[in-house]
PDB file of C-alpha atoms in Angstrom:
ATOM      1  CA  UNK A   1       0.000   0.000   0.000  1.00  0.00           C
ATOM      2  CA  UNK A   2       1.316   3.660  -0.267  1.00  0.00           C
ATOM      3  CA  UNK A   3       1.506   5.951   2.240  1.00  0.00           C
ATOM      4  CA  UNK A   4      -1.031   9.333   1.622  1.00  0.00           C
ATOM      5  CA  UNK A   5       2.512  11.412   1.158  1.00  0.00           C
ATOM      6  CA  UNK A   6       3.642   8.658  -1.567  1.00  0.00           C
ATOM      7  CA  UNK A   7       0.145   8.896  -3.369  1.00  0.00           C
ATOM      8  CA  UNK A   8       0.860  13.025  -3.473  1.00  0.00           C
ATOM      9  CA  UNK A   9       4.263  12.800  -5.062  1.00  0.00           C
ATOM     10  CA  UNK A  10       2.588  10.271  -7.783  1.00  0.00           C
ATOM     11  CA  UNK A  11       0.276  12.264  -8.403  1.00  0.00           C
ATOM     12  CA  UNK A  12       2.425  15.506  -8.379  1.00  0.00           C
ATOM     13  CA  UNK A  13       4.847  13.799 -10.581  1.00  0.00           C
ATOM     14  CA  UNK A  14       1.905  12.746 -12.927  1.00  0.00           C
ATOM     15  CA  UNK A  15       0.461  16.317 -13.420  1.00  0.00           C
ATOM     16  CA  UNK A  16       4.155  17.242 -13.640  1.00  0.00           C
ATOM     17  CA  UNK A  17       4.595  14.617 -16.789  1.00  0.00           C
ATOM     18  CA  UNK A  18       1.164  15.660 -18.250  1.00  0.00           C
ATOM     19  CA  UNK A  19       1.752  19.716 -17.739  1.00  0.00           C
ATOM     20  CA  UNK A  20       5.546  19.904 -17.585  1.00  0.00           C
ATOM     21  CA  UNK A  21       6.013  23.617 -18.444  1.00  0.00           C
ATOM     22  CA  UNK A  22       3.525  24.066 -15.120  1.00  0.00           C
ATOM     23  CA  UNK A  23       5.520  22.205 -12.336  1.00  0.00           C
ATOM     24  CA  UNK A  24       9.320  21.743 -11.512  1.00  0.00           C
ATOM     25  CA  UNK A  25      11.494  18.952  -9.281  1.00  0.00           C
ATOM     26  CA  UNK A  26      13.750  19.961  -6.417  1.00  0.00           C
ATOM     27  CA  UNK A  27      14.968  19.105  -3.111  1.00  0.00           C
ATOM     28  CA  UNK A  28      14.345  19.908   0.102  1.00  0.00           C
ATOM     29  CA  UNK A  29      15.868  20.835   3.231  1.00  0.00           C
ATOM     30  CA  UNK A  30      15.845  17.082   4.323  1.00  0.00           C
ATOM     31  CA  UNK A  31      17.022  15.973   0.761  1.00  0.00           C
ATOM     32  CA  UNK A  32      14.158  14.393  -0.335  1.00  0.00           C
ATOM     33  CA  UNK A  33      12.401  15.502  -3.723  1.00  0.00           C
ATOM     34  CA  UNK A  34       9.621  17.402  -4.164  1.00  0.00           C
ATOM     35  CA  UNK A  35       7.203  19.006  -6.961  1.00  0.00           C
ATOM     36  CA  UNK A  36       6.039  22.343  -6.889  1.00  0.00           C
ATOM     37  CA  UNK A  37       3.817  24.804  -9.459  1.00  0.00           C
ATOM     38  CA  UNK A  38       5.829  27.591 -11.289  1.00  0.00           C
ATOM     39  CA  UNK A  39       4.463  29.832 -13.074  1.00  0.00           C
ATOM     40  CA  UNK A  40       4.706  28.813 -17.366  1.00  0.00           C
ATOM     41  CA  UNK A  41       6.652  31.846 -19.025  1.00  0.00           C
ATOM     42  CA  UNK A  42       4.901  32.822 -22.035  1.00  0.00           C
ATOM     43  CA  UNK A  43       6.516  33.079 -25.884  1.00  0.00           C
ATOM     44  CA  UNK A  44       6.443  37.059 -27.004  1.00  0.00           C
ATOM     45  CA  UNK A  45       3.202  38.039 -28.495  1.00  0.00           C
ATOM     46  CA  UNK A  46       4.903  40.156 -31.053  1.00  0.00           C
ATOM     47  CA  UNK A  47       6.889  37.374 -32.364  1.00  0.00           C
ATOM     48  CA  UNK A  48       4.155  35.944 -33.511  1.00  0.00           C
ATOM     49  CA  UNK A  49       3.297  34.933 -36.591  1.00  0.00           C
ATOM     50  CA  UNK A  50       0.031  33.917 -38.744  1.00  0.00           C
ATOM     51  CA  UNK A  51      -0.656  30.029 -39.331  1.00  0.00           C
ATOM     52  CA  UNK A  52      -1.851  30.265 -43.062  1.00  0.00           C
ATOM     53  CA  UNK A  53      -4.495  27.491 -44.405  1.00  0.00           C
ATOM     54  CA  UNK A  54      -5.073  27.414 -47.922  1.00  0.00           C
ATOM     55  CA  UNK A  55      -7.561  24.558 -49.827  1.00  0.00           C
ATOM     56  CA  UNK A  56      -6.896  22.148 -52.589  1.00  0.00           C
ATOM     57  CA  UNK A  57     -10.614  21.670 -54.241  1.00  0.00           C
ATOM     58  CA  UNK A  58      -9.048  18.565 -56.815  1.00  0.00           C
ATOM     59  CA  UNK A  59      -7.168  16.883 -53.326  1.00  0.00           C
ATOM     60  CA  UNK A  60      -9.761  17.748 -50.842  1.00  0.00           C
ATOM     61  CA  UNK A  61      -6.637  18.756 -48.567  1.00  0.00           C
ATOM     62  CA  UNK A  62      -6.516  21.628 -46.153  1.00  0.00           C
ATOM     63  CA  UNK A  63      -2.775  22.791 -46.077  1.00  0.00           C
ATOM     64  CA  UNK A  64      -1.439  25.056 -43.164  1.00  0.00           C
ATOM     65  CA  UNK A  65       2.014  26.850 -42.741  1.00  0.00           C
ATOM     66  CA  UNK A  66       3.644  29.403 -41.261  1.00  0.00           C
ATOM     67  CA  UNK A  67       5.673  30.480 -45.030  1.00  0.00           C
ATOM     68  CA  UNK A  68       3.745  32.486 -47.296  1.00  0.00           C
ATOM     69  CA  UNK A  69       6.108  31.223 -49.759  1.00  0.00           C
ATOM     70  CA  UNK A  70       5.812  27.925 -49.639  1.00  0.00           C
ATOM     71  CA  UNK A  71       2.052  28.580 -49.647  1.00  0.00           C
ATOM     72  CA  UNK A  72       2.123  30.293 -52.862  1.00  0.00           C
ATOM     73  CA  UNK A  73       4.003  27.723 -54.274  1.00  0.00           C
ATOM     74  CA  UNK A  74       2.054  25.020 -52.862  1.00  0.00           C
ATOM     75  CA  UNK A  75       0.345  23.419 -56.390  1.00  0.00           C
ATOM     76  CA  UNK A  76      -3.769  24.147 -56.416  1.00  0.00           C
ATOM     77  CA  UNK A  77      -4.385  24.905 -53.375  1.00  0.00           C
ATOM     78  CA  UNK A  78      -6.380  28.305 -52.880  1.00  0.00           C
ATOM     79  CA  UNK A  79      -5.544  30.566 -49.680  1.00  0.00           C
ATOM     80  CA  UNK A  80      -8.086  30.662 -47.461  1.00  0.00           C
ATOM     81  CA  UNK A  81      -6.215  33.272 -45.109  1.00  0.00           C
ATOM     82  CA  UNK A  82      -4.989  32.920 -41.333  1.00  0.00           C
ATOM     83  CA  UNK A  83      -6.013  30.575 -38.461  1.00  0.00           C
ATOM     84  CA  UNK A  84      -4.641  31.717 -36.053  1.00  0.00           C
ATOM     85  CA  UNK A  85      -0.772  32.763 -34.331  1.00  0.00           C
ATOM     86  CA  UNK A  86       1.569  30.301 -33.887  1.00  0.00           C
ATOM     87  CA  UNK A  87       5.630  30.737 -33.534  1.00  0.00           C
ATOM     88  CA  UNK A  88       7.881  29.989 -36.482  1.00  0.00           C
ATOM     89  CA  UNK A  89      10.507  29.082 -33.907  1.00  0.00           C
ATOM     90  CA  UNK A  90      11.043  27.269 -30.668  1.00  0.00           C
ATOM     91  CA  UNK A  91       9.812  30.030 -28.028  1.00  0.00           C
ATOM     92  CA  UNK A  92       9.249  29.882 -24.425  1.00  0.00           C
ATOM     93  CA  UNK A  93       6.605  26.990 -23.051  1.00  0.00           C
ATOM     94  CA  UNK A  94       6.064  26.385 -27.034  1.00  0.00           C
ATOM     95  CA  UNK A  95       6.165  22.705 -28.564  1.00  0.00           C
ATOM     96  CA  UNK A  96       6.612  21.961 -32.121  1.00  0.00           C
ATOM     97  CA  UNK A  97       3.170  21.217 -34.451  1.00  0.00           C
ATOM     98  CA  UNK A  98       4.731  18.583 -36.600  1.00  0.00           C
ATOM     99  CA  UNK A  99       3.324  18.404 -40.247  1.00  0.00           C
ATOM    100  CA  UNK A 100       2.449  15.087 -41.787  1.00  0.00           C
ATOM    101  CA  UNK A 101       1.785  14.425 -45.014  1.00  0.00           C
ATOM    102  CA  UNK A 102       0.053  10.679 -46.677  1.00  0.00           C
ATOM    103  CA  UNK A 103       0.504  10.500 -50.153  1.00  0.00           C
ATOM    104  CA  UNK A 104      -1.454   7.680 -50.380  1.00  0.00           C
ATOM    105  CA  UNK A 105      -4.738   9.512 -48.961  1.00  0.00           C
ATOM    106  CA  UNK A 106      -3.491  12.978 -49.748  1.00  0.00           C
ATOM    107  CA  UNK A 107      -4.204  14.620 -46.379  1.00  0.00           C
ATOM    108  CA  UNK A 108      -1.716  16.576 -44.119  1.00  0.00           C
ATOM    109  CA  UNK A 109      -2.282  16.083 -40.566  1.00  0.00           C
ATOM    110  CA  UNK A 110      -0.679  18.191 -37.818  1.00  0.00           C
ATOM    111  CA  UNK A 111       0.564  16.942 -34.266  1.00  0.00           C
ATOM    112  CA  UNK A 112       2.437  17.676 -31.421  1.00  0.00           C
ATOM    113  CA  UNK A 113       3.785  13.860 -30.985  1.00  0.00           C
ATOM    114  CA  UNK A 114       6.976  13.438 -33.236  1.00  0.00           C
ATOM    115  CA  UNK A 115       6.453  10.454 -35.638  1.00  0.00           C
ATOM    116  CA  UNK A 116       8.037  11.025 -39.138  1.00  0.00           C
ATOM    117  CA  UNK A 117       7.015  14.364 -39.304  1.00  0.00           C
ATOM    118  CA  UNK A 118       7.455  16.221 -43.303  1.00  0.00           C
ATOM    119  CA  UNK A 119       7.999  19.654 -41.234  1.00  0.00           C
ATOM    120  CA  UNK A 120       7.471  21.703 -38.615  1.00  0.00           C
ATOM    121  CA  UNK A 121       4.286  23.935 -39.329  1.00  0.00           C
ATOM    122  CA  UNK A 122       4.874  25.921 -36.605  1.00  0.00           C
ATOM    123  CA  UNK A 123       5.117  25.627 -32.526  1.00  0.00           C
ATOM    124  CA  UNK A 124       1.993  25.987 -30.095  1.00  0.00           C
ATOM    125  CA  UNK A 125       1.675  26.096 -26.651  1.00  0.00           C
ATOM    126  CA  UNK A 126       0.779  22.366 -25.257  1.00  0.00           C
ATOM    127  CA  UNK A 127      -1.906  23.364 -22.588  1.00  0.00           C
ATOM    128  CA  UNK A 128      -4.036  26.545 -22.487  1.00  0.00           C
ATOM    129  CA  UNK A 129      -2.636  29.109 -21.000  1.00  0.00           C
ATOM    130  CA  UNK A 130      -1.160  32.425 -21.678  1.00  0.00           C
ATOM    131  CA  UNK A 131      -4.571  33.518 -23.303  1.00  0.00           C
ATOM    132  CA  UNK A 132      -4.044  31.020 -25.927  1.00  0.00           C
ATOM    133  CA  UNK A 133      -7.485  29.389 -27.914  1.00  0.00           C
ATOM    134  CA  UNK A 134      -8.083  25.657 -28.703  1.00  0.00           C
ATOM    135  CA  UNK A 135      -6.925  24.726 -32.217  1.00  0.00           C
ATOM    136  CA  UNK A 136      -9.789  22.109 -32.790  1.00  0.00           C
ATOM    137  CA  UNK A 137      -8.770  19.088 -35.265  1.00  0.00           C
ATOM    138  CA  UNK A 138     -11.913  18.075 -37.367  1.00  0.00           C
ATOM    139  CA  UNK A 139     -11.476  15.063 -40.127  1.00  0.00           C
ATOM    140  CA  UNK A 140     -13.574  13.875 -42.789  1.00  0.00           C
ATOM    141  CA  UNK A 141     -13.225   9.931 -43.599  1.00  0.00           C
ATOM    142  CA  UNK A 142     -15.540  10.947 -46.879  1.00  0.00           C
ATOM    143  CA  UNK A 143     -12.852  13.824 -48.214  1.00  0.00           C
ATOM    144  CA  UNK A 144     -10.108  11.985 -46.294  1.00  0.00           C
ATOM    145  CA  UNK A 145      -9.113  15.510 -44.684  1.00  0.00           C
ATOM    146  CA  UNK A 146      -7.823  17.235 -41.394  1.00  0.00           C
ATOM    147  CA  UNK A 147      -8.937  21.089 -40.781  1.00  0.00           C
ATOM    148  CA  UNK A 148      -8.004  23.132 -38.031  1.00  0.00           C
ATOM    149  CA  UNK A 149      -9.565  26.082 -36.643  1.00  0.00           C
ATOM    150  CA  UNK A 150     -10.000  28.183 -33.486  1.00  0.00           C
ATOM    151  CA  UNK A 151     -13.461  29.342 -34.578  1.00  0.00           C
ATOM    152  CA  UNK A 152     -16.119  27.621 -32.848  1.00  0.00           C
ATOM    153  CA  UNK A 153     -18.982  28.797 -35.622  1.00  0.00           C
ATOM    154  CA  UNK A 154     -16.703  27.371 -38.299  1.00  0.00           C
ATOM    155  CA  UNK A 155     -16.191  24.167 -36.054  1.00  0.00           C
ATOM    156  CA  UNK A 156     -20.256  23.700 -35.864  1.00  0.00           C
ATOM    157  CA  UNK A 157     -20.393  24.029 -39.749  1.00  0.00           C
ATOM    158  CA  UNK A 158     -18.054  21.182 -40.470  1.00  0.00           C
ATOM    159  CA  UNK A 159     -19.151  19.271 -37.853  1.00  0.00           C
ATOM    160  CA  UNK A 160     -22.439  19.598 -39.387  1.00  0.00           C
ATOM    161  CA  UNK A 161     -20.874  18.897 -42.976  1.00  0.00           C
ATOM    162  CA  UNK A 162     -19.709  15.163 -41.667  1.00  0.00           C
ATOM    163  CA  UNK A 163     -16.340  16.037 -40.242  1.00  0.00           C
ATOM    164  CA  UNK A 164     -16.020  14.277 -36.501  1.00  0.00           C
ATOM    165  CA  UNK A 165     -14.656  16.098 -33.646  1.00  0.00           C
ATOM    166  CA  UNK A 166     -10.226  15.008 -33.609  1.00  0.00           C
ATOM    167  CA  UNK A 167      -9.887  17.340 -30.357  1.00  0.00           C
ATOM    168  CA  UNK A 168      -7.647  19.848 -30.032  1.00  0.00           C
ATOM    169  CA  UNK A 169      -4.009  20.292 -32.137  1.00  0.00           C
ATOM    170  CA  UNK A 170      -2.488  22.464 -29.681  1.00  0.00           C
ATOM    171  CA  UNK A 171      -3.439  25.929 -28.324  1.00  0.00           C
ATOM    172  CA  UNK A 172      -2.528  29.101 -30.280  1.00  0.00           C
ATOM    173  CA  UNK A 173      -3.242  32.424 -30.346  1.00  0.00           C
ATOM    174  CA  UNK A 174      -6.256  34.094 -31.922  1.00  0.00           C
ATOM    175  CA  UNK A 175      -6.403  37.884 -33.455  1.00  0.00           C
ATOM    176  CA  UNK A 176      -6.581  40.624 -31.054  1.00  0.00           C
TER     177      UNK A 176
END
């Protein structure tokens, strides 16, 4: 059995694991370890930048990015304008949003879990905080795409169009 002050540190050191931007490890006085909240720092609003999304009618594939280049030189797909602010690089309490690409079903997808990612679209904050928005994931099984969006009125409208609720993508920010 464990002792109530062993069931506190698991549980500490869970939340730590699941949040670990909110909560830091260090010893006490007697030696032993301990967790304890800190405060996240937040990435510099003014650095940044918008996440573009632009539409590929022949594909049905929603395409997002942080380059306007590469978006204008992305092959049929037609710019639908900004989602949202993410970073273009690593800043503070920010994690990468990895972009994924299946040629086979010709969908990008976009995560925060490394696994053979094309490119980094951008980096997001992990957890809501800093006055960040939910980046909702929506996918189609019909069109075989992922969207993203932070708008709740354009979530309801795909969700209404057959796309099923993927959760969130991350947390970015939204337009002052």
């Amino acid at each position: 059995m464990f002792a109530r002050d062993d069931i506190d540190v698991l549980a500490l050191a869970a939340i730590a694991q699941a949040a670990p931007s909110q909560f830091a490890g260090a010893q006490n006085a007697t030696g032993a370890h301990e967790m304890r909240a800190v405060e996240a720092k937040c990435a510099p609003v003014s650095s940044a930048v918008p996440l573009l999304r632009a539409y590929n009618p022949v594909l049905k594939d929603h395409f997002y990015t942080t380059d306007s280049g590469e978006m204008q030189r992305a092959p049929g797909y037609i710019i639908e304008g900004s989602v949202g602010r993410v970073w273009s690089t690593q800043a503070d309490s920010t994690v990468p949003l990895y972009r994924l690409f299946s040629g086979i079903a010709t969908d990008h997808f976009y995560t925060t879990s490394a696994y053979g990612p094309e490119a980094d679209a951008g980096y997001v904050y992990p957890s809501q905080m800093c006055g960040a928005v939910p980046l909702y994931c929506l996918y189609s099984s019909g069109a075989t795409d992922h969207f993203y969006t932070i708008s709740k009125t354009e979530r309801a409208e795909f969700l209404k169009n057959g796309y099923v609720d993927n959760g969130m993508a991350g947390y970015v920010l939204s337009y002052p």
